[in-house]
Amino acid sequence: MSKTIFILNGPNLNLLGKRQPEIYGHDTLSDVEAQCKAVGDEFGLEVRQLQSNWEGQIVDWIHEAREAAAGIIINPAALSHTSIAVLDALNAFEGPVLEVHISNIHKREAFRHHSYTSLRADGVIAGFGVEGYALAMRRMGSLIVT
Ligand code: DQA
């Protein structure tokens, strides 16, 4: 039976590719999904990528992942820096959680340096551009498949 990885994206990431390309690049979330599916195929992992601008929707998907996903890759976007609700939801998920930031949040404004969700993440990738998602998928493969 194949295992599913949820890739969750928070506020404004629907604009990926159009929004501040000097920071986030030109690739879109569809490109990210294709890159992650290619890695998933190597490991026999299914990918379900989701994006919402709404905190409660992200929380609901994390709850759904408790039954439906073997692991979560999450870019909570601005919710990283604000959301105890997303952190609490991730704490209720038992599988591996990997956090991705496209930009290097530590090189940016001070308010981006702290991430609530990193308190739960088993690993964090920041500043690798959208390649960070595929790298996180590869790590998911070694955490789950081996
Ligand atoms: C981001 C970094 C966050 O600080 C920001 O709010 C985002 C995207 C990133 O992927 O680099 O929306 O998570």
Short mmCIF file of C-alpha atoms and ligand atoms in Angstrom, two decimals:
data_model
loop_
_atom_site.label_atom_id
_atom_site.label_comp_id
_atom_site.label_asym_id
_atom_site.label_seq_id
_atom_site.Cartn_x
_atom_site.Cartn_y
_atom_site.Cartn_z
CA MET A 1 0.00 0.00 0.00
CA SER A 2 1.49 3.36 -0.97
CA LYS A 3 1.95 6.00 1.70
CA THR A 4 0.86 9.60 1.31
CA ILE A 5 2.80 12.72 2.24
CA PHE A 6 0.78 15.89 2.78
CA ILE A 7 2.55 19.03 1.54
CA LEU A 8 0.80 21.96 3.22
CA ASN A 9 1.31 25.57 2.22
CA GLY A 10 0.12 28.58 4.17
CA PRO A 11 -0.98 32.13 3.34
CA ASN A 12 0.05 33.84 0.11
CA LEU A 13 1.85 30.80 -1.29
CA ASN A 14 -0.90 30.51 -3.92
CA LEU A 15 0.92 33.49 -5.46
CA LEU A 16 4.21 31.62 -5.65
CA GLY A 17 5.93 32.50 -8.93
CA LYS A 18 4.23 35.89 -9.11
CA ARG A 19 4.80 37.28 -5.62
CA GLN A 20 8.18 38.90 -4.86
CA PRO A 21 10.08 36.66 -7.33
CA GLU A 22 13.35 38.23 -6.18
CA ILE A 23 12.76 36.45 -2.86
CA TYR A 24 10.65 33.41 -3.76
CA GLY A 25 11.66 32.75 -7.38
CA HIS A 26 9.57 32.09 -10.49
CA ASP A 27 8.45 28.51 -9.91
CA THR A 28 4.80 27.99 -8.99
CA LEU A 29 3.17 25.59 -6.55
CA SER A 30 2.34 23.36 -9.54
CA ASP A 31 6.07 23.16 -10.30
CA VAL A 32 6.72 22.29 -6.63
CA GLU A 33 4.10 19.54 -6.80
CA ALA A 34 5.65 18.05 -9.96
CA GLN A 35 9.14 18.10 -8.38
CA CYS A 36 7.85 16.44 -5.20
CA LYS A 37 5.87 13.81 -7.12
CA ALA A 38 9.03 12.89 -9.05
CA VAL A 39 10.88 12.27 -5.77
CA GLY A 40 7.83 10.48 -4.35
CA ASP A 41 7.91 8.08 -7.31
CA GLU A 42 11.48 7.11 -6.39
CA PHE A 43 10.35 6.12 -2.91
CA GLY A 44 6.85 4.86 -3.64
CA LEU A 45 5.29 7.83 -1.82
CA GLU A 46 2.12 9.60 -2.92
CA VAL A 47 1.96 13.39 -2.68
CA ARG A 48 -1.08 15.46 -1.77
CA GLN A 49 -0.25 19.16 -1.96
CA LEU A 50 -2.65 21.70 -0.47
CA GLN A 51 -2.59 25.46 0.06
CA SER A 52 -4.79 27.79 2.05
CA ASN A 53 -4.74 31.39 3.17
CA TRP A 54 -6.81 30.38 6.21
CA GLU A 55 -5.24 29.22 9.46
CA GLY A 56 -8.23 27.03 10.41
CA GLN A 57 -8.08 25.21 7.09
CA ILE A 58 -4.41 24.37 7.68
CA VAL A 59 -5.34 23.08 11.16
CA ASP A 60 -8.14 20.93 9.64
CA TRP A 61 -5.80 19.42 7.05
CA ILE A 62 -3.26 18.57 9.77
CA HIS A 63 -6.07 16.79 11.65
CA GLU A 64 -6.98 14.93 8.45
CA ALA A 65 -3.33 13.93 8.08
CA ARG A 66 -3.58 12.02 11.38
CA GLU A 67 -5.54 9.35 9.47
CA ALA A 68 -4.49 9.96 5.90
CA ALA A 69 -0.77 10.82 5.84
CA ALA A 70 2.47 9.09 6.77
CA GLY A 71 4.28 12.44 7.02
CA ILE A 72 3.77 16.18 6.65
CA ILE A 73 5.92 18.69 4.80
CA ILE A 74 4.72 22.16 5.72
CA ASN A 75 5.56 25.68 4.69
CA PRO A 76 3.32 27.53 7.14
CA ALA A 77 4.48 30.85 5.62
CA ALA A 78 3.61 33.76 7.95
CA LEU A 79 1.74 31.36 10.27
CA SER A 80 5.17 29.97 11.27
CA HIS A 81 5.79 33.18 13.15
CA THR A 82 2.36 33.58 14.73
CA SER A 83 0.38 30.38 15.03
CA ILE A 84 0.24 28.37 18.23
CA ALA A 85 -2.88 26.72 16.71
CA VAL A 86 -0.85 25.25 13.84
CA LEU A 87 1.86 24.18 16.30
CA ASP A 88 -0.73 22.46 18.52
CA ALA A 89 -2.21 20.66 15.52
CA LEU A 90 1.24 19.45 14.43
CA ASN A 91 1.86 18.24 17.98
CA ALA A 92 -1.22 16.01 17.55
CA PHE A 93 0.30 14.37 14.46
CA GLU A 94 2.48 11.35 15.11
CA GLY A 95 4.53 10.99 11.91
CA PRO A 96 7.51 13.00 10.74
CA VAL A 97 7.04 16.73 10.16
CA LEU A 98 9.46 18.68 7.99
CA GLU A 99 9.25 22.47 7.73
CA VAL A 100 10.27 24.28 4.56
CA HIS A 101 10.93 27.96 3.98
CA ILE A 102 11.79 29.00 0.47
CA SER A 103 13.75 32.02 1.69
CA ASN A 104 16.36 32.06 4.43
CA ILE A 105 14.16 33.42 7.22
CA HIS A 106 17.26 33.99 9.39
CA LYS A 107 18.66 36.46 6.88
CA ARG A 108 15.43 38.50 6.84
CA GLU A 109 13.50 40.70 9.30
CA ALA A 110 13.85 39.76 12.98
CA PHE A 111 10.14 38.83 13.23
CA ARG A 112 10.79 35.97 10.79
CA HIS A 113 13.61 34.49 12.86
CA HIS A 114 11.30 32.69 15.28
CA SER A 115 9.05 29.88 14.10
CA TYR A 116 6.50 28.31 16.47
CA THR A 117 6.11 25.36 14.12
CA SER A 118 9.85 24.61 14.27
CA LEU A 119 9.26 23.54 17.88
CA ARG A 120 7.55 20.46 16.40
CA ALA A 121 9.43 20.00 13.14
CA ASP A 122 11.84 17.08 12.91
CA GLY A 123 13.83 19.06 10.36
CA VAL A 124 13.80 22.56 8.87
CA ILE A 125 15.01 23.67 5.44
CA ALA A 126 15.33 27.40 4.77
CA GLY A 127 16.87 29.35 1.95
CA PHE A 128 17.13 26.57 -0.66
CA GLY A 129 14.44 28.13 -2.84
CA VAL A 130 11.64 25.83 -3.97
CA GLU A 131 14.20 23.01 -4.17
CA GLY A 132 13.72 22.78 -0.41
CA TYR A 133 10.43 20.94 -0.94
CA ALA A 134 12.01 18.20 -3.07
CA LEU A 135 14.86 17.90 -0.56
CA ALA A 136 12.31 17.51 2.22
CA MET A 137 10.57 14.79 0.15
CA ARG A 138 13.89 12.96 -0.18
CA ARG A 139 14.36 13.15 3.59
CA MET A 140 10.78 11.91 4.04
CA GLY A 141 11.73 8.95 1.86
CA SER A 142 14.61 8.01 4.14
CA LEU A 143 12.55 8.57 7.30
CA ILE A 144 9.51 6.57 6.17
CA VAL A 145 10.58 4.04 3.57
CA THR A 146 13.84 2.74 5.06
C1 DQA B 1 8.21 31.83 3.94
C2 DQA B 1 8.87 32.84 4.88
C3 DQA B 1 7.83 33.53 5.74
O1 DQA B 1 8.47 34.45 6.63
C4 DQA B 1 6.86 34.29 4.87
O2 DQA B 1 5.85 34.86 5.66
C5 DQA B 1 6.29 33.47 3.78
C6 DQA B 1 7.11 32.46 3.11
C7 DQA B 1 9.21 31.19 2.98
O3 DQA B 1 8.84 30.20 2.35
O4 DQA B 1 10.33 31.68 2.81
O5 DQA B 1 5.16 33.69 3.36
O6 DQA B 1 7.66 30.78 4.73
#
